[in-house]
Tab-separated table of C-alpha atoms and ligand atoms in Angstrom:
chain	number	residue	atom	x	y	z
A	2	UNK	CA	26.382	-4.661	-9.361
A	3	UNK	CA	25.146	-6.260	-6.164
A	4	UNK	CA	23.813	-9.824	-6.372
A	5	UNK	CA	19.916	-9.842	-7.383
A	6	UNK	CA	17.421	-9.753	-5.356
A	7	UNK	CA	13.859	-11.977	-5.304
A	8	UNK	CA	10.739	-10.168	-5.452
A	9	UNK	CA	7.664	-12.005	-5.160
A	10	UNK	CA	4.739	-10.463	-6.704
A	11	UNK	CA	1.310	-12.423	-5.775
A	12	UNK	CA	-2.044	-12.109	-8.176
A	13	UNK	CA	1.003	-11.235	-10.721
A	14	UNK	CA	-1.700	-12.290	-13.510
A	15	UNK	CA	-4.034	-9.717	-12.667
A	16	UNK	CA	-4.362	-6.220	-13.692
A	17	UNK	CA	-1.746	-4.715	-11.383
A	18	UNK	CA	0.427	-7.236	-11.454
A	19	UNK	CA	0.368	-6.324	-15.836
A	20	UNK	CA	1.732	-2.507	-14.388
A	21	UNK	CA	3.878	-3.794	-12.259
A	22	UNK	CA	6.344	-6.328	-13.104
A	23	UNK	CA	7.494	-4.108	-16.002
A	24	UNK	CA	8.352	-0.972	-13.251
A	25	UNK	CA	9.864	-3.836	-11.328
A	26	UNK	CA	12.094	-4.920	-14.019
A	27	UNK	CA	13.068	-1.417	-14.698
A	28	UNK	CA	14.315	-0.736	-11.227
A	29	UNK	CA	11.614	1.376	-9.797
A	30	UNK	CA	11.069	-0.891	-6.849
A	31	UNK	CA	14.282	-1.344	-5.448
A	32	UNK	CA	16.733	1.233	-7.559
A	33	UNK	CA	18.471	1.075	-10.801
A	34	UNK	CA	21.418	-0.729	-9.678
A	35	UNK	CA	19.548	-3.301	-8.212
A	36	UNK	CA	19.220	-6.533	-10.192
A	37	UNK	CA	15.738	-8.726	-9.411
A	38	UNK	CA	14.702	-11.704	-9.607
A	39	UNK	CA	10.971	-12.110	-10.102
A	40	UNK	CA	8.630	-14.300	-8.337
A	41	UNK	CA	5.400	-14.377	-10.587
A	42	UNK	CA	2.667	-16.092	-7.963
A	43	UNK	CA	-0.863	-16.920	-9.295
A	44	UNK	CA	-3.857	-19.190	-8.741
A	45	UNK	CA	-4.308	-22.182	-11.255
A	46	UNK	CA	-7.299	-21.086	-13.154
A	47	UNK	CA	-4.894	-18.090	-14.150
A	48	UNK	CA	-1.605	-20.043	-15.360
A	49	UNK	CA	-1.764	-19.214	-18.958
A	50	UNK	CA	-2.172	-15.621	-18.276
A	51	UNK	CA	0.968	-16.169	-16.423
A	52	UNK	CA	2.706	-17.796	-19.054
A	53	UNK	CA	1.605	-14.904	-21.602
A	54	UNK	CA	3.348	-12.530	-18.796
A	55	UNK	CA	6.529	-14.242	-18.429
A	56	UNK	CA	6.848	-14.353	-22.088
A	57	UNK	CA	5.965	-10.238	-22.165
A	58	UNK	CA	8.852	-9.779	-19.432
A	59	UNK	CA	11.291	-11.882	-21.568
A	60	UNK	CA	10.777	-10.093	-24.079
A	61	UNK	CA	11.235	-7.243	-22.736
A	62	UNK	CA	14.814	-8.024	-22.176
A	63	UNK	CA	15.613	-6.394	-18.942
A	64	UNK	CA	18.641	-5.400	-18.353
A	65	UNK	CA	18.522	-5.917	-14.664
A	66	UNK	CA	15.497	-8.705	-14.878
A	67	UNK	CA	18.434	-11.650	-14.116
A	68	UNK	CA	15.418	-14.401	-13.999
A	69	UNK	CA	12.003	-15.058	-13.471
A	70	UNK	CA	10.006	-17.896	-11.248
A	71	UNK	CA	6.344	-18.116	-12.621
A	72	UNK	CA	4.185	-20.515	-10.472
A	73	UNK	CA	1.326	-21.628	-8.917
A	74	UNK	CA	2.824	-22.947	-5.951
A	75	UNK	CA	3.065	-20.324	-2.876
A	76	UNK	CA	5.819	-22.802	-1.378
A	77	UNK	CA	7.950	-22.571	-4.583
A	78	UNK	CA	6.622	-18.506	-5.108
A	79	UNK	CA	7.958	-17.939	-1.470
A	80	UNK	CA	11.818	-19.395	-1.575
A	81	UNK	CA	14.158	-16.731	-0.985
A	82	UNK	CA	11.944	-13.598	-1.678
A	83	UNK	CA	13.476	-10.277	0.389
A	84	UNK	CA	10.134	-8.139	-0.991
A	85	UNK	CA	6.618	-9.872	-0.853
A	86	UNK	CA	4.001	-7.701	-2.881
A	87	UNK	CA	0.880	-9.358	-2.256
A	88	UNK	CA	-2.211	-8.104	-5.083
A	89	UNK	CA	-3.547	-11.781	-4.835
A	90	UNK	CA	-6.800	-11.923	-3.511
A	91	UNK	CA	-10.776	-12.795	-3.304
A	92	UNK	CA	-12.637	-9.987	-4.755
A	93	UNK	CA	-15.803	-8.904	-3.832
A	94	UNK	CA	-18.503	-10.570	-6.032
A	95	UNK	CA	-22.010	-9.211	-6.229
A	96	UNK	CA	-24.267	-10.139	-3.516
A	97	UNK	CA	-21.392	-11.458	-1.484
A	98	UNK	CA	-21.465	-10.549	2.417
A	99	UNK	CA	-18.368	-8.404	3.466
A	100	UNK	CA	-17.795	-11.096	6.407
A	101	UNK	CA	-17.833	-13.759	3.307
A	102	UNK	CA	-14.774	-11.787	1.396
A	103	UNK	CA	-13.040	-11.700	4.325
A	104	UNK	CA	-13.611	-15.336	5.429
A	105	UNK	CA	-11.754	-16.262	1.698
A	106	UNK	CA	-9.179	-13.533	2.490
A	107	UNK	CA	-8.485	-15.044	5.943
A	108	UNK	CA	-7.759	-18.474	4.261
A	109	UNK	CA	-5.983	-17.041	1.548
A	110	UNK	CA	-3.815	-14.917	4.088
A	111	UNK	CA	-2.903	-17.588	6.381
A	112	UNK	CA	-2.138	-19.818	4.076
A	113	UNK	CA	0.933	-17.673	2.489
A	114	UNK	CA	1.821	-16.297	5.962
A	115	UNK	CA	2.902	-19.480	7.071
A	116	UNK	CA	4.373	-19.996	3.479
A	117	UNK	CA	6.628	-17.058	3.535
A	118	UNK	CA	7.214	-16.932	7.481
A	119	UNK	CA	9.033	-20.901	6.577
A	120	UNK	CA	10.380	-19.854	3.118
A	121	UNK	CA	10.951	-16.429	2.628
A	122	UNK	CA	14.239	-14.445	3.665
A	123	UNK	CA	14.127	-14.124	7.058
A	124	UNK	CA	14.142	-10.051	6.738
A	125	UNK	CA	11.322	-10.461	4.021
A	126	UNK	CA	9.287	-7.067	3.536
A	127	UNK	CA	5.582	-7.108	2.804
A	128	UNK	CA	3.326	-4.790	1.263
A	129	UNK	CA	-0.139	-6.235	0.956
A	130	UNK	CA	-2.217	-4.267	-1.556
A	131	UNK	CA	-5.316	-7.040	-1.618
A	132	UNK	CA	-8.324	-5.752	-0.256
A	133	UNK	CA	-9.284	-4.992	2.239
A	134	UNK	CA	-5.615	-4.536	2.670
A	135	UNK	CA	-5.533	-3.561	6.351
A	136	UNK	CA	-6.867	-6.076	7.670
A	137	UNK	CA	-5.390	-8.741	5.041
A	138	UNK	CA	-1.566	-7.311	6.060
A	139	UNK	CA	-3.271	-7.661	9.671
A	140	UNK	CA	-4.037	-11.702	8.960
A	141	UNK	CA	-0.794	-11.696	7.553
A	142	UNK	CA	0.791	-10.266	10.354
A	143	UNK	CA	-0.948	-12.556	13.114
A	144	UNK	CA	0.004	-15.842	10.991
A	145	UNK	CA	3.711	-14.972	10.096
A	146	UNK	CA	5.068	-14.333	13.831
A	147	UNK	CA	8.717	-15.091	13.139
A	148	UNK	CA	8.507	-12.136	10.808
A	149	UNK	CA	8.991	-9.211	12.502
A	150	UNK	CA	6.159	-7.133	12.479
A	151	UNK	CA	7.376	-4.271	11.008
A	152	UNK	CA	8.525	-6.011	8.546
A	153	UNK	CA	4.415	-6.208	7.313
A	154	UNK	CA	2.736	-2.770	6.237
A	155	UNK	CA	0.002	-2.424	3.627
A	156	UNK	CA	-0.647	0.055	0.668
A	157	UNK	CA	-1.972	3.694	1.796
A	158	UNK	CA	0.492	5.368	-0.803
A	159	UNK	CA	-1.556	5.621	-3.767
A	160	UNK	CA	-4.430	7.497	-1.641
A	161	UNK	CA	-1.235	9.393	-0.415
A	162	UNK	CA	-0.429	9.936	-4.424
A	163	UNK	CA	-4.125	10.815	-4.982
A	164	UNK	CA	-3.638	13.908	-2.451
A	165	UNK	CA	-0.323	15.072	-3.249
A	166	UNK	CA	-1.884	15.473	-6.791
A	167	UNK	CA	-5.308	17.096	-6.116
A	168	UNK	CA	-3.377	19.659	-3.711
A	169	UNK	CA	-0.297	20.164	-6.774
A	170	UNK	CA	-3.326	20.549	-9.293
A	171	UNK	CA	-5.309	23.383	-7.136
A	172	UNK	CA	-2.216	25.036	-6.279
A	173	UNK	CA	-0.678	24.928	-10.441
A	174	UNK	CA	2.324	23.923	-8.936
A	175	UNK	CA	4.739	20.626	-10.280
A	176	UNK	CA	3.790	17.438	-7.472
A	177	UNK	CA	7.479	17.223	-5.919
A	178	UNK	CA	6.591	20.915	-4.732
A	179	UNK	CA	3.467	19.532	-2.457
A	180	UNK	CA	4.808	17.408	0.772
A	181	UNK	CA	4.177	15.429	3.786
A	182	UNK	CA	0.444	15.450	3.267
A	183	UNK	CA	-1.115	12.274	5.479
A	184	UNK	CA	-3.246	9.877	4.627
A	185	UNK	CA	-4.600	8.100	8.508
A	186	UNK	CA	-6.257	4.741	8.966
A	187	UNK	CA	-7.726	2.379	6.571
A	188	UNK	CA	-7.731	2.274	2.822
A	189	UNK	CA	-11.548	2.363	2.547
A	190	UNK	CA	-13.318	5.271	2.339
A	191	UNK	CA	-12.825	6.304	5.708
A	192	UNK	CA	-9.294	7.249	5.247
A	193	UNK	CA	-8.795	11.068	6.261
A	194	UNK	CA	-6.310	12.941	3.528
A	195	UNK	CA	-4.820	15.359	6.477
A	196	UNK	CA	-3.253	18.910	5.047
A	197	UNK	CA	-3.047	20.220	8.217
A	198	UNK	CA	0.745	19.529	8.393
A	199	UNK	CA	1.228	19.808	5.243
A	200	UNK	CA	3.763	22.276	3.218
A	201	UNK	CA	4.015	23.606	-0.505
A	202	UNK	CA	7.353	25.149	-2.013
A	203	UNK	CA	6.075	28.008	-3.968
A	204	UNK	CA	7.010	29.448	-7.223
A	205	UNK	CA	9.736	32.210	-5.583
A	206	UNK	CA	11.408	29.100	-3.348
A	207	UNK	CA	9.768	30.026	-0.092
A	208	UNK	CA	7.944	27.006	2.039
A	209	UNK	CA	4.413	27.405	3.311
A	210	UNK	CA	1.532	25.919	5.050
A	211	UNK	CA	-0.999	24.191	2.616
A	212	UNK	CA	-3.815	26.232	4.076
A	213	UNK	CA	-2.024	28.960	3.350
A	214	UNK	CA	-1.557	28.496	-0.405
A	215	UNK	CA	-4.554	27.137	-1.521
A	216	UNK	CA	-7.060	29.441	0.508
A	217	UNK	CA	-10.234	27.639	0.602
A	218	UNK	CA	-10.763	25.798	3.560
A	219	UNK	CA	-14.147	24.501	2.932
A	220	UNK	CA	-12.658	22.889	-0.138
A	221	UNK	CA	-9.763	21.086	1.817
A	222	UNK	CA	-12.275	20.357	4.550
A	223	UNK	CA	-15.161	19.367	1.968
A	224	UNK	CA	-14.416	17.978	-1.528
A	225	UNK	CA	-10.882	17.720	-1.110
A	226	UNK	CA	-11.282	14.663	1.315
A	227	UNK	CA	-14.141	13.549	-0.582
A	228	UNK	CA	-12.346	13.033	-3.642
A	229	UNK	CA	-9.259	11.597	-2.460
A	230	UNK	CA	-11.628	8.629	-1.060
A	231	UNK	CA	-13.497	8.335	-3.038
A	232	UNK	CA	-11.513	8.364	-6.160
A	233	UNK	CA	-10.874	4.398	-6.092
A	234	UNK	CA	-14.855	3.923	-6.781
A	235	UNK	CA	-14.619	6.814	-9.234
A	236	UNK	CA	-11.837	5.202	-11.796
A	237	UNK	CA	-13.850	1.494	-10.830
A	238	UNK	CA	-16.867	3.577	-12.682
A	239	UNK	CA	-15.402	4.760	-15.337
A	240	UNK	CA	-12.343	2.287	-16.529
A	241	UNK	CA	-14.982	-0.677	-15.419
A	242	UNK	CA	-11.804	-2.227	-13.656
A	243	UNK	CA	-10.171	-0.755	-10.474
A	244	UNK	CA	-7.123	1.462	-10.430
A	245	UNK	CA	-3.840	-0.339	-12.006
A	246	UNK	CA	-1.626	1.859	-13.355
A	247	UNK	CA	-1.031	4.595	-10.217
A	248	UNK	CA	-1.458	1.311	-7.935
A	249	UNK	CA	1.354	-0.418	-9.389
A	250	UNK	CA	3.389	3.288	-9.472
A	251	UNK	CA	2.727	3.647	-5.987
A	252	UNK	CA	3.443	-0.185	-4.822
A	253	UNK	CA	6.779	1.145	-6.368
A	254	UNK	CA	6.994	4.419	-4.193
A	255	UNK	CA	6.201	2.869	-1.181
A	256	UNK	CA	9.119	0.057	-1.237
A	257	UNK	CA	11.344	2.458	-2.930
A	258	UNK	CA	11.255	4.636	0.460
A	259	UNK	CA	11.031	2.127	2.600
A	260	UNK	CA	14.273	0.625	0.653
A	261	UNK	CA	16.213	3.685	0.199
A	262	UNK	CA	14.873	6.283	2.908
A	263	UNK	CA	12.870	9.458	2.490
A	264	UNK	CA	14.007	13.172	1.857
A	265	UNK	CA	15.397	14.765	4.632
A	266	UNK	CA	12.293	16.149	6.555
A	267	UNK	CA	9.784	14.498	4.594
A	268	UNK	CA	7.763	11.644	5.107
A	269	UNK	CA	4.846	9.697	3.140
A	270	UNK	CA	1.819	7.387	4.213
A	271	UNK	CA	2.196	3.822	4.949
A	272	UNK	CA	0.202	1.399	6.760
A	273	UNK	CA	1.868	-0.171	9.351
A	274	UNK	CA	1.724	-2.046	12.588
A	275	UNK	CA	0.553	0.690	15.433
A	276	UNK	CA	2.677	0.999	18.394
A	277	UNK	CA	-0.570	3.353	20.014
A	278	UNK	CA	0.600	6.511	18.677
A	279	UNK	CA	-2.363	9.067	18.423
A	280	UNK	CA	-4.697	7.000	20.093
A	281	UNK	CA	-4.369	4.263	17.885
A	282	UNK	CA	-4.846	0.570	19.448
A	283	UNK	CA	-1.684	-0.902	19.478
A	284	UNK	CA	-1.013	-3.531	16.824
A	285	UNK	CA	-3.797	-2.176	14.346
A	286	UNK	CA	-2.404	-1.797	10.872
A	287	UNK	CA	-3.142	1.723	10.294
A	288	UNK	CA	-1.862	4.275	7.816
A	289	UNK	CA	0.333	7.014	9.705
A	290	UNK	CA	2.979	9.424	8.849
A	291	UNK	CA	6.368	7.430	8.249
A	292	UNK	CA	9.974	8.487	7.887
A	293	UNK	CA	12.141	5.599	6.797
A	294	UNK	CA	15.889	5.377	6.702
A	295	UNK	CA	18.241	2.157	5.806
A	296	UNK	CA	15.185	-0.083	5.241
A	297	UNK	CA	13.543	0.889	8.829
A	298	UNK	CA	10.193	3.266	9.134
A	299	UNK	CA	9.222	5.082	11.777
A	300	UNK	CA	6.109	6.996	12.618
A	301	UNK	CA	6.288	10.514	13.067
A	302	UNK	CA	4.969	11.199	16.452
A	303	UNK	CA	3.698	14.700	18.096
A	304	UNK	CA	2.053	16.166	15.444
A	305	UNK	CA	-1.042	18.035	16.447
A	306	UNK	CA	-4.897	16.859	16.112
A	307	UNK	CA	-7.430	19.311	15.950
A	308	UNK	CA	-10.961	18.565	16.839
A	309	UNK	CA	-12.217	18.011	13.184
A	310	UNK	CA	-8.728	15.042	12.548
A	311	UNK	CA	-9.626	13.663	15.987
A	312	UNK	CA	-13.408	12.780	14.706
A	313	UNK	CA	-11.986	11.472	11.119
A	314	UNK	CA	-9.215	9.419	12.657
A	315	UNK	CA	-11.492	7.925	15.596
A	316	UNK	CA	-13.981	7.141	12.325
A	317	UNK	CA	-11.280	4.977	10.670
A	318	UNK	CA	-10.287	3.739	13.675
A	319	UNK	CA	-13.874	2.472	14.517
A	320	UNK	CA	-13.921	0.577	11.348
A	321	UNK	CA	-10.530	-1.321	11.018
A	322	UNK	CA	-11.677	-2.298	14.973
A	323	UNK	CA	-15.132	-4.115	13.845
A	324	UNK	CA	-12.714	-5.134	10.572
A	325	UNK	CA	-10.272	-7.114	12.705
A	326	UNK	CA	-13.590	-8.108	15.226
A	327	UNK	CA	-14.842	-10.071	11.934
A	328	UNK	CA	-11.120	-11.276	10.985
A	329	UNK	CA	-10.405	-12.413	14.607
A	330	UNK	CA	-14.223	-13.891	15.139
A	331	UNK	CA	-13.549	-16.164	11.211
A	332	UNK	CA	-9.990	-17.146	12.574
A	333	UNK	CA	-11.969	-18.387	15.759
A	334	UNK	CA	-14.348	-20.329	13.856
A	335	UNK	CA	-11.940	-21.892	11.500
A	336	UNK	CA	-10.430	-22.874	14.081
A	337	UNK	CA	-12.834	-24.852	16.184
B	425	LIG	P1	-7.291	-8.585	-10.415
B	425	LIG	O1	-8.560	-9.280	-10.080
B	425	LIG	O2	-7.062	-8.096	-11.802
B	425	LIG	O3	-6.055	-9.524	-10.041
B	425	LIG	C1	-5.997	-10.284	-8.868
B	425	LIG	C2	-5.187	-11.518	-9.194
B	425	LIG	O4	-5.045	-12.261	-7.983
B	425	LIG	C3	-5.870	-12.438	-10.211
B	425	LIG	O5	-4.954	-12.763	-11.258
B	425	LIG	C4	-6.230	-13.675	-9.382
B	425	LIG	O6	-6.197	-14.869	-10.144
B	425	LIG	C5	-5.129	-13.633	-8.321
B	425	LIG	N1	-5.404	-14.400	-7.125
B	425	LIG	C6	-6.579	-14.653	-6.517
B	425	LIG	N2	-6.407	-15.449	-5.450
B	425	LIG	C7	-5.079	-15.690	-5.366
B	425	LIG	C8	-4.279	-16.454	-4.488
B	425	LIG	N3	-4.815	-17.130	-3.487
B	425	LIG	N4	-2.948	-16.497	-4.690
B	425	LIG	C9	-2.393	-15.823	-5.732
B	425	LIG	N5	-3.105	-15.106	-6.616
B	425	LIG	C10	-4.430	-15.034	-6.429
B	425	LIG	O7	-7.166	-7.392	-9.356
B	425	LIG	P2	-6.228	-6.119	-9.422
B	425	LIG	O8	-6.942	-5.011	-10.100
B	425	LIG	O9	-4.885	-6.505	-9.896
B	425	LIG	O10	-6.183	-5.732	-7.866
B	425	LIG	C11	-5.567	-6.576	-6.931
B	425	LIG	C12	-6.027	-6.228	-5.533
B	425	LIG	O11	-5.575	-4.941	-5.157
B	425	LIG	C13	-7.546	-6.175	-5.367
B	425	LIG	O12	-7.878	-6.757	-4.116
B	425	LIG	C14	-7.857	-4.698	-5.350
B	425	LIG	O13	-9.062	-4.420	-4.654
B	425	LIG	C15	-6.657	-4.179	-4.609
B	425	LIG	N6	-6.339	-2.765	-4.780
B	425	LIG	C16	-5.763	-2.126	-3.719
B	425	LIG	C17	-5.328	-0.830	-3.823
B	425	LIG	C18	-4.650	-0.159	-2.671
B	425	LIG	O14	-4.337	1.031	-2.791
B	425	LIG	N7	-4.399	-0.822	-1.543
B	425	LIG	C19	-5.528	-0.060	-5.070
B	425	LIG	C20	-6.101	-0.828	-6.139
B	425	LIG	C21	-6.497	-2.134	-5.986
């Protein structure tokens, strides 16, 4: 077995984190021959929750769990970690100001840049799931500039997840048969769930177009997109608490493919750091089509945008612009 590796989950307390660091310790992160070593990373006023998790993993006995750092110290959280999951975060509180969640976040996210740009491995990989995660991975990003950049992405799988499923429902067909569906932009409810490139293995074996199978147009143009974002505020309204369970699967998904590759002519969403494909500013941390191999992604470029994509994907783009205009103008004023 190869030696393990450190994972450091942040907000590990919290209600992902409970999901999580049980598929972590099973080897759905990084593969089932990969031993961990878990990084449990939470804020004082949550230390006995972390206790009562450490014990939970213990007793879970492991096999490849080979040790586990609980603390409240983002210095001591950082040492060593190869994979940075980052759920900690301010939440939006009633009657906050969006620019006043951010202006925590922006603390918060500088803060343990620096921390795991000086003590992290030096080929760390972050995922940032905290919201507004875009623009948290983008803080990240702009305060961590001895990591390479493409080393930083943020969470768009689980939307991804969300419209693999809805498609594999409609269709009756088993979710490994619906692929390279596309989730562009920012994980908000601006995100546009793409099918147009999109292909589903039918029953007799044969490979077509999404339009084709599901015939109904005004339902992948319509509801379909509506659901998939809106379906974050939907489980918030019914569970009371946002989605845990398929976040924490697809925190899993996304580092397992970026770890170990993605089927040969597939890809999946993940937000990373644009290079101005599709018209997207460069350096914006956007969602995009990805292909990863050997622990490198790269965006899948010429794929064409119709009129109707162009308007949802200049939409998102509008809004992760004004979101980094807020970021940048809170950095500014910090800093003065
Ligand atoms: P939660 O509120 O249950 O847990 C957050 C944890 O972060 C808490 O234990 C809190 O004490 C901790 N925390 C706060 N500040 C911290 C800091 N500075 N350092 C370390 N830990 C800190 O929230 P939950 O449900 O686990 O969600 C975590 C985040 O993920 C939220 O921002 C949520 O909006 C976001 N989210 C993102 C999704 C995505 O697809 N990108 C999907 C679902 C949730």
């Amino acid at each position: 077995m190869p030696d393990p590796v450190r994972v450091l989950v942040t907000g590990a307390a919290g209600q992902i984190g409970y999901s999580l660091v049980p598929l972590i310790a099973r080897g759905h992160l990084l593969g089932p021959d990969q031993p961990v070593i878990l990084h449990l990373l939470d804020i004082p006023a949550a230390v006995q929750s972390l206790e009562g998790l450490e014990m939970e993993l213990l007793d879970g006995a492991f096999p490849l769990l080979r040790g586990i750092v609980a603390t409240t110290d983002i210095l001591h959280g950082a040492a060593g970690v190869k994979v940075a999951v980052m759920l900690g975060g301010f939440p939006r509180k009633e009657g906050m100001e969006r620019k006043d969640v951010m202006a925590k976040n922006v603390t918060i996210y500088k803060t343990q840049a620096t921390a795991l740009e000086a003590h992290a491995d030096n080929d760390v990989k972050v995922v940032v799931v905290a919201n507004p995660a875009n623009t948290n991975a983008l803080i990240l990003k702009e305060h961590a500039p001895k990591i390479p950049s493409k080393n930083i992405t943020c969470l768009t799988r689980l939307d991804h997840n969300r419209a693999v499923a809805q498609i594999a429902h409609r269709a009756g067909l088993p979710v490994p048969n619906v692929r390279n569906v596309i989730i562009w932009g920012n994980h908000s409810s601006t995100q546009y769930p793409d099918v147009n490139h999109g292909i589903v293995k039918t029953l007799d074996g044969s490979k077509k177009p999404i339009r084709e199978v599901i015939k109904d147009d005004a339902w992948l143009n319509g509801d379909f997109i509506k659901t998939v974002q809106q379906r974050g505020a939907e489980v918030i309204r019914l569970r009371k608490f946002s989605s845990a369970l398929s976040a924490a699967n697809a925190v899993c998904d996304h580092v397992y493919n970026w770890v170990r590759g993605t089927p040969e002519g597939q890809w999946v969403s993940m937000g990373v750091s644009s290079d101005g494909s599709y018209g997207v500013p460069v350096g914006l941390m956007f969602s995009f089509p990805v292909k990863t191999r050997k622990g490198e992604w790269e965006i899948v470029k010429g794929l064409k945008i119709d009129a109707f994509s162009k308007e949802k994907l200049d939409a998102t783009t509008a809004e992760l612009v004004e979101e980094k205009a807020l970021a940048d103008s809170i950095i500014k004023g910090s800093s003065q």
